[in-house]
CSV table of C-alpha atoms in Angstrom, one decimal:
chain,number,residue,atom,x,y,z
O,121,ALA,CA,38.3,91.9,330.3
O,122,GLY,CA,38.3,88.2,329.8
O,123,LYS,CA,37.6,87.1,326.2
O,124,GLY,CA,36.8,83.4,327.1
O,125,ALA,CA,38.9,80.5,325.9
O,126,LYS,CA,37.7,77.6,323.8
O,127,GLY,CA,39.3,74.5,322.2
O,128,LYS,CA,42.5,72.7,322.9
O,129,SER,CA,45.9,74.4,323.0
O,130,SER,CA,49.5,73.7,323.8
O,131,GLN,CA,49.6,76.6,326.3
O,132,PHE,CA,47.3,78.6,328.7
O,133,PRO,CA,44.8,80.5,326.6
O,134,ARG,CA,45.5,84.3,326.7
O,135,ASN,CA,42.2,85.9,327.6
O,136,THR,CA,43.3,89.3,328.9
O,137,GLU,CA,44.5,92.4,327.2
O,138,SER,CA,46.6,95.3,328.6
O,139,ILE,CA,45.8,99.1,328.4
O,140,LEU,CA,49.0,101.2,328.6
O,141,PHE,CA,48.9,104.7,329.9
O,142,TYR,CA,51.5,107.5,329.7
O,143,SER,CA,52.0,111.0,331.0
O,144,ARG,CA,54.1,113.8,329.5
O,145,GLY,CA,54.9,115.1,333.0
O,146,SER,CA,55.4,113.9,336.6
O,147,THR,CA,51.7,114.7,337.5
O,148,TRP,CA,48.5,113.6,335.8
O,149,LYS,CA,44.8,113.5,336.3
O,150,PHE,CA,43.3,110.4,337.8
O,151,SER,CA,39.9,109.9,339.3
O,152,GLN,CA,39.6,106.5,341.0
O,153,PRO,CA,36.6,104.6,339.6
O,154,TYR,CA,34.7,102.2,341.8
O,155,LYS,CA,32.9,99.0,341.1
O,156,GLU,CA,29.1,99.4,340.7
O,157,LEU,CA,26.7,96.9,342.2
O,158,THR,CA,24.2,95.2,340.0
O,159,GLU,CA,20.4,95.7,340.7
O,160,ASP,CA,20.3,92.2,342.1
O,161,GLN,CA,23.2,93.0,344.5
O,162,LYS,CA,21.5,96.3,345.6
O,163,THR,CA,18.3,94.3,346.4
O,164,ALA,CA,20.2,91.6,348.2
O,165,TYR,CA,22.1,94.1,350.3
O,166,ARG,CA,18.8,96.0,350.9
O,167,TYR,CA,20.1,99.4,349.9
O,168,LYS,CA,17.8,102.3,350.5
O,169,GLU,CA,17.8,105.8,348.8
O,170,ASP,CA,18.0,109.0,350.8
O,171,LYS,CA,16.6,112.4,349.8
O,172,THR,CA,19.6,113.2,347.8
O,173,GLY,CA,19.5,110.0,345.8
O,174,ARG,CA,22.5,108.3,347.6
O,175,LEU,CA,22.1,104.6,348.3
O,176,TYR,CA,22.8,103.2,351.8
O,177,LYS,CA,22.1,100.1,353.8
O,178,ALA,CA,20.9,100.2,357.4
O,179,VAL,CA,22.9,98.1,359.9
O,180,GLN,CA,22.2,97.6,363.6
O,181,LEU,CA,23.9,100.1,365.7
O,182,GLY,CA,25.8,97.7,367.9
O,183,ASP,CA,27.8,99.0,370.9
O,184,TYR,CA,27.7,102.8,370.3
O,185,SER,CA,27.5,105.4,373.1
O,186,ASP,CA,24.5,107.8,373.3
O,187,ARG,CA,27.0,110.6,372.5
O,188,SER,CA,28.2,108.8,369.3
O,189,ILE,CA,24.6,108.1,368.2
O,190,SER,CA,23.7,111.8,368.8
O,191,ARG,CA,26.6,112.9,366.7
O,192,MET,CA,25.7,110.5,363.9
O,193,GLU,CA,22.1,111.8,364.0
O,194,THR,CA,23.4,115.3,363.5
O,195,GLU,CA,25.5,114.1,360.5
O,196,GLY,CA,22.5,112.3,359.0
O,197,LEU,CA,24.0,108.8,359.5
O,198,ILE,CA,21.1,107.3,361.4
O,199,HIS,CA,18.1,105.5,359.8
O,200,ILE,CA,14.9,105.1,361.8
O,201,SER,CA,12.7,102.2,360.9
O,202,GLY,CA,8.9,102.2,360.9
O,203,THR,CA,8.9,100.8,364.4
O,204,GLY,CA,11.2,103.5,365.7
O,205,GLN,CA,14.4,101.3,365.7
O,206,LYS,CA,17.6,103.1,365.0
O,207,TYR,CA,20.2,101.8,362.5
O,208,LYS,CA,23.5,103.2,361.2
O,209,LYS,CA,23.7,104.2,357.5
O,210,TYR,CA,26.5,102.8,355.4
O,211,TYR,CA,26.6,104.6,352.0
O,212,LEU,CA,27.2,102.6,348.9
O,213,ASP,CA,29.6,105.2,347.3
O,214,GLU,CA,31.8,105.0,350.4
O,215,ALA,CA,31.8,101.2,350.6
O,216,GLN,CA,32.3,100.4,347.0
O,217,ALA,CA,35.5,98.6,346.1
O,218,ALA,CA,38.0,100.4,343.9
O,219,VAL,CA,38.4,99.2,340.3
O,220,ASP,CA,41.7,97.5,340.0
O,221,SER,CA,43.6,96.4,336.9
O,222,ILE,CA,41.3,93.4,336.1
O,223,TRP,CA,38.1,94.7,334.6
O,224,THR,CA,35.9,91.6,334.6
O,225,ASP,CA,32.7,93.8,334.9
O,226,ILE,CA,33.1,95.1,331.4
O,227,LEU,CA,31.8,92.2,329.3
O,228,GLY,CA,32.5,93.4,325.7
O,229,PHE,CA,29.3,93.4,323.7
O,230,GLY,CA,27.8,90.5,325.6
O,231,THR,CA,25.1,92.6,327.3
O,232,ARG,CA,21.9,93.7,325.6
O,233,THR,CA,22.7,97.4,326.1
O,234,ALA,CA,26.2,97.0,324.7
O,235,ALA,CA,24.9,94.9,321.7
O,236,MET,CA,22.7,97.9,320.7
O,237,GLU,CA,25.9,100.0,320.2
O,238,ILE,CA,27.3,97.8,317.5
O,239,THR,CA,28.2,99.7,314.3
O,240,GLY,CA,29.7,96.9,312.3
O,241,TYR,CA,33.2,98.3,312.5
O,242,ALA,CA,35.7,95.6,313.0
O,243,THR,CA,37.8,97.1,315.8
O,244,GLN,CA,34.9,98.8,317.7
O,245,LYS,CA,35.3,98.9,321.5
O,246,PRO,CA,32.5,98.9,324.1
O,247,TYR,CA,31.2,102.3,325.3
O,248,ALA,CA,31.6,101.2,328.9
O,249,LEU,CA,35.4,100.6,328.4
O,250,LEU,CA,36.0,104.1,327.0
O,251,GLU,CA,33.7,105.7,329.5
O,252,ARG,CA,35.8,104.3,332.4
O,253,ILE,CA,39.1,105.5,330.8
O,254,VAL,CA,37.7,109.0,330.0
O,255,LYS,CA,36.1,109.5,333.4
O,256,ALA,CA,39.3,108.2,335.2
O,257,SER,CA,41.7,110.4,333.3
O,258,SER,CA,39.9,113.7,332.5
O,259,ASN,CA,37.5,116.2,333.8
O,260,GLU,CA,34.5,118.0,332.2
O,261,GLY,CA,35.7,120.5,329.6
O,262,ASP,CA,39.0,118.7,329.1
O,263,LEU,CA,40.2,117.8,325.6
O,264,VAL,CA,40.2,114.1,324.7
O,265,ALA,CA,42.0,112.9,321.5
O,266,ASP,CA,41.9,109.6,319.7
O,267,PHE,CA,44.3,109.4,316.7
O,268,PHE,CA,43.1,106.0,315.5
O,269,CYS,CA,39.4,106.6,316.2
O,270,GLY,CA,37.9,103.7,314.1
O,271,SER,CA,34.1,103.7,314.8
O,272,GLY,CA,34.3,106.8,317.0
O,273,THR,CA,33.6,105.4,320.5
O,274,THR,CA,36.1,107.7,322.2
O,275,ALA,CA,34.6,110.8,320.6
O,276,ALA,CA,31.0,109.6,321.4
O,277,VAL,CA,31.9,109.0,325.0
O,278,ALA,CA,33.7,112.4,325.3
O,279,GLU,CA,30.7,114.2,323.9
O,280,LYS,CA,28.3,112.6,326.2
O,281,LEU,CA,30.5,113.3,329.2
O,282,GLY,CA,31.0,117.0,328.4
O,283,ARG,CA,34.6,116.8,327.1
O,284,LYS,CA,36.0,118.4,324.0
O,285,TRP,CA,37.5,116.0,321.5
O,286,ILE,CA,39.6,115.4,318.4
O,287,ALA,CA,39.2,112.2,316.4
O,288,THR,CA,41.4,111.2,313.4
O,289,ASP,CA,41.7,108.2,311.2
O,290,LEU,CA,43.3,107.4,307.9
O,291,GLY,CA,40.4,105.2,306.8
O,292,LYS,CA,37.4,107.0,305.2
O,293,PHE,CA,35.0,104.3,306.4
O,294,GLY,CA,36.2,105.1,310.0
O,295,ILE,CA,35.6,108.8,309.5
O,296,HIS,CA,32.2,108.2,307.9
O,297,THR,CA,31.2,105.8,310.8
O,298,THR,CA,32.4,108.3,313.4
O,299,ARG,CA,30.5,111.2,311.8
O,300,LYS,CA,27.3,109.2,311.6
O,301,ARG,CA,27.7,108.1,315.2
O,302,LEU,CA,28.3,111.6,316.5
O,303,ILE,CA,25.3,113.0,314.7
O,304,GLY,CA,23.3,110.3,316.6
O,305,VAL,CA,24.8,111.4,319.9
O,306,GLN,CA,23.9,115.0,319.2
O,307,ARG,CA,20.3,114.0,318.4
O,308,GLU,CA,20.2,111.9,321.6
O,309,LEU,CA,21.5,114.8,323.7
O,310,LYS,CA,19.1,117.3,322.1
O,311,ALA,CA,16.1,115.0,322.7
O,312,SER,CA,17.0,114.8,326.4
O,313,GLY,CA,17.5,118.6,326.7
O,314,LYS,CA,21.3,118.3,327.3
O,315,PRO,CA,23.9,120.5,325.7
O,316,PHE,CA,26.1,119.3,322.8
O,317,ARG,CA,28.7,120.9,320.5
O,318,ALA,CA,28.9,121.3,316.8
O,319,PHE,CA,31.8,119.5,315.1
O,320,GLU,CA,33.6,119.8,311.8
O,321,VAL,CA,35.1,117.1,309.5
O,322,LEU,CA,38.4,118.2,308.1
O,323,ASN,CA,40.3,116.4,305.2
O,324,LEU,CA,44.0,117.1,305.4
O,325,GLY,CA,44.5,116.3,301.7
O,326,ARG,CA,42.4,119.2,300.6
O,327,TYR,CA,44.8,121.8,301.8
O,328,GLU,CA,47.4,120.7,299.2
O,329,ARG,CA,44.9,121.5,296.4
O,330,GLN,CA,44.8,125.1,297.3
O,331,VAL,CA,48.4,125.6,296.1
O,332,TYR,CA,47.2,124.7,292.6
O,333,LEU,CA,43.9,126.6,292.8
O,334,ASN,CA,45.2,129.8,294.2
O,335,VAL,CA,45.9,132.3,291.4
O,336,GLY,CA,47.3,135.6,292.6
O,337,GLY,CA,47.4,139.1,291.0
O,338,ARG,CA,44.8,141.2,289.3
O,339,LEU,CA,43.7,139.1,286.3
O,340,ASN,CA,40.7,139.3,284.1
O,341,GLY,CA,38.4,136.3,283.3
O,342,LYS,CA,40.4,134.9,280.4
O,343,GLU,CA,43.8,135.5,282.1
O,344,LYS,CA,42.6,133.8,285.2
O,345,GLU,CA,41.2,130.8,283.2
O,346,LYS,CA,44.6,130.5,281.4
O,347,ALA,CA,46.5,130.7,284.7
O,348,LEU,CA,44.3,128.0,286.2
O,349,ALA,CA,44.8,125.8,283.2
O,350,GLN,CA,48.6,126.2,283.5
O,351,LYS,CA,48.4,125.3,287.2
O,352,GLU,CA,46.3,122.2,286.4
O,353,GLN,CA,48.9,121.2,283.8
O,354,GLU,CA,51.7,121.6,286.4
O,355,PHE,CA,49.7,119.6,288.8
O,356,ARG,CA,49.3,116.7,286.3
O,357,ASP,CA,52.9,116.8,285.3
O,358,LEU,CA,53.9,116.5,289.0
O,359,ILE,CA,51.6,113.5,289.6
O,360,LEU,CA,52.8,111.7,286.5
O,361,ARG,CA,56.5,112.2,287.4
O,362,ALA,CA,55.8,110.9,290.9
O,363,TYR,CA,53.9,107.9,289.5
O,364,LYS,CA,56.8,107.3,287.0
O,365,ALA,CA,54.3,107.5,284.1
O,366,GLN,CA,55.0,108.8,280.6
O,367,PRO,CA,52.8,111.7,279.5
O,368,VAL,CA,50.4,111.1,276.6
O,369,GLU,CA,50.8,113.7,273.9
O,370,GLY,CA,47.9,115.4,272.1
O,371,SER,CA,44.3,115.8,273.2
O,372,SER,CA,43.8,112.3,274.6
O,373,PHE,CA,41.3,111.8,277.5
O,374,PHE,CA,44.2,110.0,279.3
O,375,HIS,CA,47.1,111.8,280.8
O,376,GLY,CA,49.8,109.1,280.8
O,377,LYS,CA,51.0,105.5,280.5
O,378,ASN,CA,52.8,103.3,283.0
O,379,ALA,CA,53.8,99.7,282.4
O,380,GLY,CA,51.1,99.0,279.8
O,381,ARG,CA,48.4,100.8,281.9
O,382,LEU,CA,46.7,104.0,281.0
O,383,VAL,CA,46.8,106.7,283.7
O,384,VAL,CA,44.1,109.4,284.2
O,385,ILE,CA,44.2,112.1,286.9
O,386,GLY,CA,41.0,113.2,288.5
O,387,PRO,CA,40.0,116.9,289.0
O,388,ILE,CA,41.8,118.9,291.6
O,389,ASN,CA,38.8,120.5,293.2
O,390,LEU,CA,36.3,117.6,293.2
O,391,PRO,CA,36.2,114.0,294.4
O,392,VAL,CA,36.2,111.3,291.8
O,393,GLY,CA,32.7,109.8,291.6
O,394,ARG,CA,30.8,107.1,289.8
O,395,LEU,CA,30.2,109.2,286.7
O,396,PHE,CA,33.9,109.9,286.3
O,397,VAL,CA,34.7,106.2,286.5
O,398,GLU,CA,32.0,105.4,284.0
O,399,GLU,CA,33.6,107.9,281.6
O,400,VAL,CA,37.0,106.3,282.0
O,401,ILE,CA,35.5,102.9,281.2
O,402,MET,CA,33.8,104.3,278.1
O,403,GLU,CA,37.0,105.8,276.9
O,404,CYS,CA,38.9,102.5,277.5
O,405,ARG,CA,36.3,100.7,275.4
O,406,LYS,CA,36.7,103.2,272.6
O,407,ILE,CA,40.4,102.4,272.2
O,408,GLY,CA,40.3,98.8,273.3
O,409,ALA,CA,42.2,99.3,276.5
O,410,SER,CA,41.6,96.9,279.4
O,411,ARG,CA,43.7,98.5,282.2
O,412,ALA,CA,43.7,102.0,283.6
O,413,ASP,CA,44.8,103.7,286.8
O,414,ILE,CA,42.7,106.6,288.2
O,415,LEU,CA,44.7,108.9,290.5
O,416,ALA,CA,43.0,111.6,292.6
O,417,PHE,CA,43.1,113.5,295.9
O,418,GLU,CA,39.7,112.1,297.0
O,419,PHE,CA,37.2,109.5,296.0
O,420,GLU,CA,33.5,109.5,296.9
O,421,MET,CA,32.4,107.2,299.8
O,422,GLY,CA,31.1,103.9,298.5
O,423,LEU,CA,32.7,104.3,295.1
O,424,PHE,CA,34.5,100.9,295.0
O,425,PRO,CA,31.4,98.7,295.1
O,426,ALA,CA,29.7,101.1,292.6
O,427,ALA,CA,32.7,100.8,290.2
O,428,LEU,CA,32.6,97.0,290.4
O,429,GLU,CA,28.9,97.1,289.5
């Protein structure tokens, strides 16, 4: 869709973007979308609605034979006015122009409806854009995947259109925004009596923890505690080596040093939160240290601004 071009330039402003599509085989699903008329256009063209909800406009019959008119009446293609005058029905869904490669009807977040979708995520795309793509390239019940999901528009569209979906992102803010948005979609569908699916948020980093937390064999309480402590020590040694840090001997709160900075490794089975960071700061103050690195599998959402505070 056009972005609009402002200001002077030494070349023609680039106000279009391209969407690339691929297929893993010689055949693929494609449902041709058609341009929808605005309410003003429908009024201007005097479209009427039949019993099934389809829109049509009534046009004078012209030079049709009685036989042709009789056949059209049988097929439900004749409109009779209040004065008894007969007209031919032209259905909107049969007359609409096919959507081509220029999508000027999708106006970003410029409309009031689109503006209400805004989540504050920098790379968010309009719902209408993803709706067109999902409808054109999949059927109900199909699986839709977005591996750079950002604010979750693809997943939200797929859920509303009855598709299954997978959404992934490296950014935790993206996952948090997507999760919140999909809960909103579920509530919306529930309120309108429409079906929706449950979903699960998976964190790939957590699976590696299980290697260190899994203690096999038949061990009593003390033996298991000792084995877990050994596993945790192995884990810390591994992280320190990978970080090229020297281990700190003795019972220090910190686990290592690297280029004048203290290193502390967060717990294996819990995300690092504000209390842990506060404890690190307190320990630094005790020994007069001004720099420390905290390494962990996971950090709580919103921890960075809390730590700055």
